[in-house]
Coordinates of C-alpha atoms in Angstrom, one line a residue:
X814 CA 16.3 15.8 -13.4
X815 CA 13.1 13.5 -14.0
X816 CA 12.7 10.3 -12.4
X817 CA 13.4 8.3 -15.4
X818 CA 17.5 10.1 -15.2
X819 CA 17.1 9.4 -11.4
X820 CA 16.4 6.0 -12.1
X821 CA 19.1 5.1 -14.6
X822 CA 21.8 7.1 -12.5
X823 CA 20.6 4.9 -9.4
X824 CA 20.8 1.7 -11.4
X825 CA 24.6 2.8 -12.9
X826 CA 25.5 3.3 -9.6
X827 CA 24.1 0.1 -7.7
X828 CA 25.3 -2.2 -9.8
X829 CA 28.6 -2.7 -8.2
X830 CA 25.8 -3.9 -5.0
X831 CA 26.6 -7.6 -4.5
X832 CA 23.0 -8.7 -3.7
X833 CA 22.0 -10.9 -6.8
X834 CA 18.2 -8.8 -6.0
X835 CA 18.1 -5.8 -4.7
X836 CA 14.7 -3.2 -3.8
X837 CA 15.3 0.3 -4.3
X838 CA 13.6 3.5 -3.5
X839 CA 13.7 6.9 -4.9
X840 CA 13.8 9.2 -2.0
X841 CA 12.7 12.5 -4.1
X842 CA 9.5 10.8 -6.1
X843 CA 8.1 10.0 -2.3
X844 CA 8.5 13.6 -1.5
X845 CA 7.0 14.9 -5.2
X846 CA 3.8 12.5 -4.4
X847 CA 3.6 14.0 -0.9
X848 CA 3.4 17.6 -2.6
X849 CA 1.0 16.2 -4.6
X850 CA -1.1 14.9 -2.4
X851 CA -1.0 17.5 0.1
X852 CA -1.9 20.0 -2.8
X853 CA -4.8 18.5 -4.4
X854 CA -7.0 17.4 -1.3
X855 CA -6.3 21.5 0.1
X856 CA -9.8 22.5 -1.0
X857 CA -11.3 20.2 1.6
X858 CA -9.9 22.0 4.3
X859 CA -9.0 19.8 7.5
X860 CA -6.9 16.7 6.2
X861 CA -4.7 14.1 7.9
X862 CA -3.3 11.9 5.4
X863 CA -1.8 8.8 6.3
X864 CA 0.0 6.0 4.2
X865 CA -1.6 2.7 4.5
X866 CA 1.7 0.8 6.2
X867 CA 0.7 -2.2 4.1
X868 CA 1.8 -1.1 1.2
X869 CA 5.3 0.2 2.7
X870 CA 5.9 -1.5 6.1
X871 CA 9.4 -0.4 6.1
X872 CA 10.4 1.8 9.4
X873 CA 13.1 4.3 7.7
X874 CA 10.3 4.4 4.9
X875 CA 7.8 5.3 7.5
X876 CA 9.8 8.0 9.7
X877 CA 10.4 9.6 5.9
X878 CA 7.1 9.8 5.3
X879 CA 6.2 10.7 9.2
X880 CA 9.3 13.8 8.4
X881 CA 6.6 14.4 5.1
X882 CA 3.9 15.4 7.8
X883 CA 2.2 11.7 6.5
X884 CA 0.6 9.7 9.4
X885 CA 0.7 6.5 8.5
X886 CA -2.8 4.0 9.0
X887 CA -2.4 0.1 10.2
X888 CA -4.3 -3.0 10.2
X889 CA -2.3 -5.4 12.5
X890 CA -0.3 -5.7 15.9
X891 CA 3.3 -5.9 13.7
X892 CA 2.1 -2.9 11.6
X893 CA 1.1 -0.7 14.7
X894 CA 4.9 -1.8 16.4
X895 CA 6.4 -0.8 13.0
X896 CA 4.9 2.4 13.0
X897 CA 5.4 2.9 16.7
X898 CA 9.2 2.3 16.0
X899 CA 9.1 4.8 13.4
X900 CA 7.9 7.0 15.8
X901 CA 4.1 7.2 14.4
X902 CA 2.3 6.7 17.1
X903 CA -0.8 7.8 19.3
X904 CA -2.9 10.1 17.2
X905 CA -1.0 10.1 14.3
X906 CA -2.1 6.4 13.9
X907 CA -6.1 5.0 12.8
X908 CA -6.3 1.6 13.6
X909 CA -8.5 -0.3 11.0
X910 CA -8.7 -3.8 10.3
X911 CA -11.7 -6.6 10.8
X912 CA -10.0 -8.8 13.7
X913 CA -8.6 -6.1 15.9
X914 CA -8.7 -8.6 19.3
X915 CA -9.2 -6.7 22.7
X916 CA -5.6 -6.5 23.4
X917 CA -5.5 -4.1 20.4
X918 CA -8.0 -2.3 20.7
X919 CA -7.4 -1.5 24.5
X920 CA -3.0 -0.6 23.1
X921 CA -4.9 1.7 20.6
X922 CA -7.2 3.5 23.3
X923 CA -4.4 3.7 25.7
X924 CA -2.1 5.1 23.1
X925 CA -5.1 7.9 21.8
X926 CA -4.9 6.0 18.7
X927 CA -8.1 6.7 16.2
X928 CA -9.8 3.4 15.6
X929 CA -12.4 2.4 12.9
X930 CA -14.5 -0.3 14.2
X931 CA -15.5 -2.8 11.4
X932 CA -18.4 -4.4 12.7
X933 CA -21.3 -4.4 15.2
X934 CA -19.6 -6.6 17.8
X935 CA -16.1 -5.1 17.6
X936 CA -18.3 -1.9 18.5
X937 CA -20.3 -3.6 21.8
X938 CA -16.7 -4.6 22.3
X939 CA -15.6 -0.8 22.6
X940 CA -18.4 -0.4 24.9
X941 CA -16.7 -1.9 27.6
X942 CA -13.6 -0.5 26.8
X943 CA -14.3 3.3 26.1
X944 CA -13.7 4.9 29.6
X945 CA -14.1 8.6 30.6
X946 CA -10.6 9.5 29.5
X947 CA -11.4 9.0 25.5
X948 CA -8.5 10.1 23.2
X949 CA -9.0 8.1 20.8
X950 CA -11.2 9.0 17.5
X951 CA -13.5 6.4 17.5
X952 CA -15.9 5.5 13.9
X953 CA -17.4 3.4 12.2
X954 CA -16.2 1.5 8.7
X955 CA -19.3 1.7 6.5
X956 CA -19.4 -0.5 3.1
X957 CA -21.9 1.7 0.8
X958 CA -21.9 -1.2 -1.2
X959 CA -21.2 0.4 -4.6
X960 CA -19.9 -2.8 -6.0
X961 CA -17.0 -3.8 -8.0
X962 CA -14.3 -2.3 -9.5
X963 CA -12.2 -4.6 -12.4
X964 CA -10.2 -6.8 -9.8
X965 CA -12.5 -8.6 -7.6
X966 CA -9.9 -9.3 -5.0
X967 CA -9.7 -5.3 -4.3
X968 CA -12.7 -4.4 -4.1
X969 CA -14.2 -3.5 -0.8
X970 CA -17.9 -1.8 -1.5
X971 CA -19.1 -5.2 -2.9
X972 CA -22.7 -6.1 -1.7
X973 CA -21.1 -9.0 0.4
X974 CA -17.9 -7.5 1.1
X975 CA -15.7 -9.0 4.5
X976 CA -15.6 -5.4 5.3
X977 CA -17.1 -2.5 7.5
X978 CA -20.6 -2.7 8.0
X979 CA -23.1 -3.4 5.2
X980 CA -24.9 0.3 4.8
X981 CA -28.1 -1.0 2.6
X982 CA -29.2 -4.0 5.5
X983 CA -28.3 -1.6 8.9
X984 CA -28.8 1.9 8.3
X985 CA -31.0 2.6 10.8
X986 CA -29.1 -0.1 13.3
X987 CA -26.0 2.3 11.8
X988 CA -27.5 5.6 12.9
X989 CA -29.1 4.2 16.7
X990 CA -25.5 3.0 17.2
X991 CA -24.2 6.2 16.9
X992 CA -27.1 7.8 19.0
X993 CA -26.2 5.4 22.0
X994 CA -22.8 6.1 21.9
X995 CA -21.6 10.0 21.8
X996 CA -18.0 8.9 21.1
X997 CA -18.7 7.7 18.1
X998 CA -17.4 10.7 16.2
X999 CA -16.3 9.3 12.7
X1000 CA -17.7 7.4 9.4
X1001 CA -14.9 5.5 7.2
X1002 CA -15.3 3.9 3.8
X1003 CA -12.9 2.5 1.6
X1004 CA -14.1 0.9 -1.9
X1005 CA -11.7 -0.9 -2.8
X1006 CA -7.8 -0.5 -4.6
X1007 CA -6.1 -0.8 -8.0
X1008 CA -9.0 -1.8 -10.2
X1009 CA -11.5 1.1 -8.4
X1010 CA -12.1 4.0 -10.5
X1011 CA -12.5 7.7 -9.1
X1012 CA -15.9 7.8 -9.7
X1013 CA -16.7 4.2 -8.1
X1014 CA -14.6 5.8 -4.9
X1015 CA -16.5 9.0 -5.3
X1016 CA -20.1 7.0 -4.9
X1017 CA -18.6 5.3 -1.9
X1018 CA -17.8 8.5 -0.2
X1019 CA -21.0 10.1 -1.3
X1020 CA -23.0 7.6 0.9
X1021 CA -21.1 8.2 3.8
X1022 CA -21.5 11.7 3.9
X1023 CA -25.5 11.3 3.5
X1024 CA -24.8 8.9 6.4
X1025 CA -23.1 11.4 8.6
X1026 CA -25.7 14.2 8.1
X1027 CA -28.3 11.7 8.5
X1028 CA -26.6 11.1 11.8
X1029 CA -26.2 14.7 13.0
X1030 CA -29.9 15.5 12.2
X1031 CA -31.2 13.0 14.1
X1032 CA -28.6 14.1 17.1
X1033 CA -29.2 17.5 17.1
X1034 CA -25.6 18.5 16.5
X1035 CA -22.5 17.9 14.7
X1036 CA -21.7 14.3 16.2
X1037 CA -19.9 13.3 13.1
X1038 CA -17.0 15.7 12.7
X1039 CA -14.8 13.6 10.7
X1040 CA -14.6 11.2 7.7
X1041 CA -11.6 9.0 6.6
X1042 CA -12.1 8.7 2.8
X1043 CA -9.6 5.4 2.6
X1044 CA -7.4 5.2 -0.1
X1045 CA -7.5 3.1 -3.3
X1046 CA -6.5 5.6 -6.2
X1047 CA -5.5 2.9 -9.0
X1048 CA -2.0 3.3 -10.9
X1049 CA -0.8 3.0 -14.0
X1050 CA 1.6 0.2 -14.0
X1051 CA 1.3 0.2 -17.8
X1052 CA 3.9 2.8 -18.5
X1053 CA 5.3 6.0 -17.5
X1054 CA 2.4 7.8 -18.1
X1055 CA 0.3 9.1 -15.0
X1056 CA -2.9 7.4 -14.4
X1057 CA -5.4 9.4 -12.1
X1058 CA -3.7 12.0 -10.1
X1059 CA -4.7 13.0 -6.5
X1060 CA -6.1 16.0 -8.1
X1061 CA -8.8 13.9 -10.7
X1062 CA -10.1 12.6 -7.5
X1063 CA -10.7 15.4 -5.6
X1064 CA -12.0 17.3 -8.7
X1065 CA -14.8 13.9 -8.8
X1066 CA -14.8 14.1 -5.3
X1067 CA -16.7 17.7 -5.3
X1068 CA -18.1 17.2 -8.6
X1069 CA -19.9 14.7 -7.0
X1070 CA -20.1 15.7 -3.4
X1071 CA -19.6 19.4 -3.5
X1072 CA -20.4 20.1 0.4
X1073 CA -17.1 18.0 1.4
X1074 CA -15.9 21.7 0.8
X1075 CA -17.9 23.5 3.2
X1076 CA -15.4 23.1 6.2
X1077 CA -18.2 21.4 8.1
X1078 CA -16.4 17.5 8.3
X1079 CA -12.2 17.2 8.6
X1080 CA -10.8 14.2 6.8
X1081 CA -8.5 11.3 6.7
X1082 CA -6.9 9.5 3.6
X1083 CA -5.5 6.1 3.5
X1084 CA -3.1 5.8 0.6
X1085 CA -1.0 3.7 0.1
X1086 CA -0.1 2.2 -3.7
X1087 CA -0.5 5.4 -5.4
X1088 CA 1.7 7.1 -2.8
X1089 CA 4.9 4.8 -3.0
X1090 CA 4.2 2.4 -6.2
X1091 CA 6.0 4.4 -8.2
X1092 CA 9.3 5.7 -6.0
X1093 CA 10.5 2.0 -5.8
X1094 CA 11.8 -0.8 -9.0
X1095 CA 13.4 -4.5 -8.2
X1096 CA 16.5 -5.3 -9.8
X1097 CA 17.6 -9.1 -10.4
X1098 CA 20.6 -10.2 -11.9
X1099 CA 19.8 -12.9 -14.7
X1100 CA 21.5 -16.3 -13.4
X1101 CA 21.3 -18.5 -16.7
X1102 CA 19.4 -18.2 -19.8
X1103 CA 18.0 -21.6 -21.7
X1104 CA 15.6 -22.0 -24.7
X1105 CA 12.8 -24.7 -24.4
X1106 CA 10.0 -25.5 -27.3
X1107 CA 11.8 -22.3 -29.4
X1108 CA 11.1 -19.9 -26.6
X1109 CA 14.1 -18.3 -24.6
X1110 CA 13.8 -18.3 -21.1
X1111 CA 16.3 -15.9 -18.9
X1112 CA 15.9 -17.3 -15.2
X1113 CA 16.6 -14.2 -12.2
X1114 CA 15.9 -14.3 -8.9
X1115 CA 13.0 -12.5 -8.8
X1116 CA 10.0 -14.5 -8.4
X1117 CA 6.7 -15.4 -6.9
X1118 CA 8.4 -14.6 -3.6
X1119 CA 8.8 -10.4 -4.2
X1120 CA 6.2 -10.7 -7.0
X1121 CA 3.4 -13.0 -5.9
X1122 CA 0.4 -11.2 -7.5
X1123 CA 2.3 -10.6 -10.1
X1124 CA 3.1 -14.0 -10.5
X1125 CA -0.2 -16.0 -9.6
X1126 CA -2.5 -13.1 -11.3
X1127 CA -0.8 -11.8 -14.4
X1128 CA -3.7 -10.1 -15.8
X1129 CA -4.3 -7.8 -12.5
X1130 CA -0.5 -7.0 -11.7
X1131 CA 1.2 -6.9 -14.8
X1132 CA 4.9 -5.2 -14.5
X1133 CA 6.8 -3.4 -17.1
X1134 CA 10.1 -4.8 -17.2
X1135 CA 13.3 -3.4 -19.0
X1136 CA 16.6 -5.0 -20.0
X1137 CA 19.9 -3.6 -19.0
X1138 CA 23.8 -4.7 -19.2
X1139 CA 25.6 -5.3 -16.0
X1140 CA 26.7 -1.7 -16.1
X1141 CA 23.2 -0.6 -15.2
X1142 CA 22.9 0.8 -18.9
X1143 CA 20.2 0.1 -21.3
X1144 CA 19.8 -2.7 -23.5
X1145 CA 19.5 -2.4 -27.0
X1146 CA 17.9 -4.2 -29.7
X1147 CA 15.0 -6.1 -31.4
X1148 CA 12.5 -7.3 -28.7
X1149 CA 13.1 -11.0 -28.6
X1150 CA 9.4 -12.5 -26.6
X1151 CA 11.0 -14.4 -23.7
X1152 CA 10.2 -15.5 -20.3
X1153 CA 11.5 -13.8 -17.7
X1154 CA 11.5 -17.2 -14.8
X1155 CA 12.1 -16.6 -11.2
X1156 CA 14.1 -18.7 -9.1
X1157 CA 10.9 -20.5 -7.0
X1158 CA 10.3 -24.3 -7.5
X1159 CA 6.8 -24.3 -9.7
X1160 CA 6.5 -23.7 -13.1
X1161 CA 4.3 -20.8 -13.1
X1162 CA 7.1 -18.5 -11.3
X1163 CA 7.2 -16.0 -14.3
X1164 CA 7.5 -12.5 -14.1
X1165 CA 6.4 -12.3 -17.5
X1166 CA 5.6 -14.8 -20.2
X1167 CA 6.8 -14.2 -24.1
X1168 CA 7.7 -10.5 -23.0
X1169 CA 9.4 -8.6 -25.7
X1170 CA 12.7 -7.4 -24.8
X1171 CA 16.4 -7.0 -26.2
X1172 CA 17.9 -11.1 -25.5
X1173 CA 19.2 -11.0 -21.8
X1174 CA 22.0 -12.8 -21.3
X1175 CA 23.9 -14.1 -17.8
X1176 CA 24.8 -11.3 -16.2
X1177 CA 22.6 -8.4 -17.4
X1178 CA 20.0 -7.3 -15.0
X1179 CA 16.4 -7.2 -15.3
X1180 CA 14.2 -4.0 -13.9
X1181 CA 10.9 -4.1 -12.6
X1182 CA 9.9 -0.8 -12.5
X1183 CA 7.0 0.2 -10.1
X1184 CA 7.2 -1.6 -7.1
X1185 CA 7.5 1.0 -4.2
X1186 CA 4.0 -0.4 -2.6
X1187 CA 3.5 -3.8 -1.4
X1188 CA 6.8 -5.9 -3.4
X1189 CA 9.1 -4.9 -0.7
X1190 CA 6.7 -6.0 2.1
X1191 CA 4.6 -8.7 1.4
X1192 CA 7.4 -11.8 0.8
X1193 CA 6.1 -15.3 0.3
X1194 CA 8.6 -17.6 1.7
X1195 CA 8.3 -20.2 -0.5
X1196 CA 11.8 -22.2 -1.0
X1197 CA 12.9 -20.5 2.0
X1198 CA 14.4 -17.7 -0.1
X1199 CA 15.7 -14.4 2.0
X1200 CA 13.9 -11.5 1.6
X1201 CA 15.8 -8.4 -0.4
X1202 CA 17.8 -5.7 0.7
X1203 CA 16.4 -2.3 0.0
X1204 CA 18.2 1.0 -0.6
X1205 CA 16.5 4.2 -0.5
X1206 CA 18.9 6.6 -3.0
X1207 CA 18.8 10.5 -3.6
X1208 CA 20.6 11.9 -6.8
X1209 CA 21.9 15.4 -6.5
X1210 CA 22.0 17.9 -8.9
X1211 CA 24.8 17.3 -10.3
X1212 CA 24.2 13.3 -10.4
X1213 CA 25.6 12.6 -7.4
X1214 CA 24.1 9.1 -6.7
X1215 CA 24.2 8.7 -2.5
X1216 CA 22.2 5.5 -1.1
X1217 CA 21.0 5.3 2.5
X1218 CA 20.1 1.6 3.5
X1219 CA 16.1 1.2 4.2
X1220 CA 16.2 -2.5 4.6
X1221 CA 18.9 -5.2 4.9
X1222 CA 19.2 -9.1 3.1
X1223 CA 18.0 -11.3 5.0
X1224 CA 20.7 -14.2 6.1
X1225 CA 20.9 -17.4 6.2
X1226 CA 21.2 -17.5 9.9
X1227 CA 18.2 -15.9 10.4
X1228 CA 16.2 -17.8 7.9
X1229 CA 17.2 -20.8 9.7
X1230 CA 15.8 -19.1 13.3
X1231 CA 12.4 -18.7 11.3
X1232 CA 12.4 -22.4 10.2
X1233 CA 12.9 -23.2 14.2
X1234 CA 16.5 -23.6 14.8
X1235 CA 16.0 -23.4 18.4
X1236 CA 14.0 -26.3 19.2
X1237 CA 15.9 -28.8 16.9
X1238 CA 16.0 -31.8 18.8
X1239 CA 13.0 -30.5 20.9
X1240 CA 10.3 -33.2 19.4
X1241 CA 10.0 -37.1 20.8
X1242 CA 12.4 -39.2 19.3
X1243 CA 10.6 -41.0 16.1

């Protein structure tokens, strides 16, 4: 059974959820993207792949993935707790991130988490830190400066990039760091995300490893054992289609770097989009349709608040979207251009603008297919509109459709703890 059965079994079954917006998660694509993964970086030897916990942030999501043998790599204090709830913890976690503060960094060390300093000072930081008990991996995030991939906003290896340390200006800074400092063990370099092609990603990594043999020269020995190769392999949100696979990269990877084979360096990999993107799809409910200046407009509840890059930056994130009756079944028909509105109070909260589909109608449900990375997590709380269940599902060979809750609605009770319920009455009186 493919996903696309999986999928439309999954959406036959859920819709008798009550939820007017639900997230849901196919359990078996995470594991088939795992075996890919796992698979196609097995030429380089030593590997420990971790998801990026941005793009997921779910617990259940990450003790799956942890059950996968997949580490998972986080960038804040709520991050490293999720993880450490899942049960990731201590060397299974690399701690990046360019505002680590020295409660953080002193958790990580304790713990024998890996960190990745960004910057010079986080690094003299570390120096008074680093004791004679050292657990941790401890590196260095490099930017190789590269440049720019096709979205700006995700691209790392830019000349003037907020990230890691700026290779072309420091180098030799980069490589007496690491000589006054033994610990220092590890290079990391991330180009950027969606928008980065293989080959940009391959020139980043390609610096780094000049960097690291650079380093070892000078030292005398292997000081630099490790690399952590980030993540960023774009996806395909355009159709069903596979974009670049795990194996594409590796094959530009050694095409372009063919000693990252020789066993000499172990590695880390940050995934995090092209791991799950394509295991999870939003479903909405379409509240009430209207037509305005000729154009039909169905109005859901899926908006800026699940979808906000979507949303604010249509020609980055663009989402397929598909039609379906109540039922869960497909809708049929001519392809009608409508807007599909979300529920948020400003005028640009559009899923899509004059999208072709069959004419949705109140009641059928809309499906935005590849969502698994980032929709679930990152909620904008605009209107004060609870965040989504989520429901990871398996389907069994004989179409057996069982869910397993990841993530549940958010009420109303707690939405009105967040807007500080307990200190009502607290301020001066006006």
């Amino acid at each position: 059974m493919n996903r696309t059965e999986r999928k439309l079994r999954a959406l036959a079954a859920g819709h008798r959820l009550v939820d007017p917006m639900a997230g849901f998660v196919d359990l078996a694509a995470i594991r088939e993207a795992v075996e890919d993964l796992t698979k196609a970086f097995a030429p380089l030897g030593r590997v420990q792949h971790t998801v990026a916990a941005k793009a997921c942030g779910l617990a259940p999501l990450l003790r799956y993935l942890g059950d996968l043998g997949v580490d998972a790599e986080v960038a804040s204090p709520g991050e490293t707790a999720v993880a450490e709830a899942a049960g990731i913890r201590g060397s299974r976690l690399v701690l990046d991130s360019p505002a680590k503060t020295t409660a953080e960094l002193a958790h990580a060390l304790a713990e024998g988490t890996a960190v990745n300093a960004d910057n010079f000072q986080e690094l003299a930081r570390l120096d008074t830190l680093v004791g004679t008990a050292r657990r941790s991996v401890l590196g260095l995030r490099i930017n190789p400066q590269v440049g720019a991939g096709r979205i700006g906003d995700t691209s790392t290896a830019t000349s003037t990039s907020k990230f890691g340390i700026p290779l072309r200006e420091n180098r030799a800074r980069i490589e007496e760091a690491f000589a006054a400092r033994p610990w220092l063990t590890r290079l990391h370099v991330h180009v950027g995300s969606q928008g980065c092609p293989p080959e940009l990603m391959a020139e980043g990594v390609a610096a780094v490893h000049a960097l690291a043999e650079d380093i070892n020269d000078r030292a005398g020995f292997r000081q630099v054992t490790s690399l952590d190769l980030g993540g960023g392999l774009p996806v395909n949100f355009t159709s069903d289609e596979p974009g670049p696979t795990y194996a594409d990269y590796v094959s530009t990877l050694l095409a372009r770097v063919p000693a990252l084979a020789d066993g000499r360096y172990g590695f880390v990999t940050e995934f995090g989009r092209s791991l799950l993107a394509r295991s999870g799809f939003l479903v909405s409910a379409v509240e009430y349709t209207k037509v305005a200046g000729g154009r039909p407009i169905a109005v859901t509840h899926a908006g800026a608040q699940v979808a906000a890059r979507t949303v604010l930056q249509p020609e980055h994130w663009p989402l397929r979207l598909t039609a379906h009756h109540a039922d869960g079944t497909p809708k049929t028909g001519p392809g009608v251009p409508q807007d599909v509105a979300g529920p948020l109070c400003f005028a640009g909260d559009l899923l899509a603008r004059e999208r072709p589909l069959p004419l949705l109608e109140p009641g059928d449900l809309v499906v935005a297919h590849d969502t698994g990375a980032y929709y679930f997590g990152a909620h904008y709380a605009y209107n004060t509109l609870p965040r989504p269940a989520v429901h990871g599902f398996t389907v069994s060979e004989h179409g057996e459709v069982r869910f397993t809750p990841i993530r549940r609605a958010q009420t109303l009770t707690e939405l009105v703890a967040d807007a500080g319920a307990e200190y009502v009455g607290a301020l001066p009186a006006a």
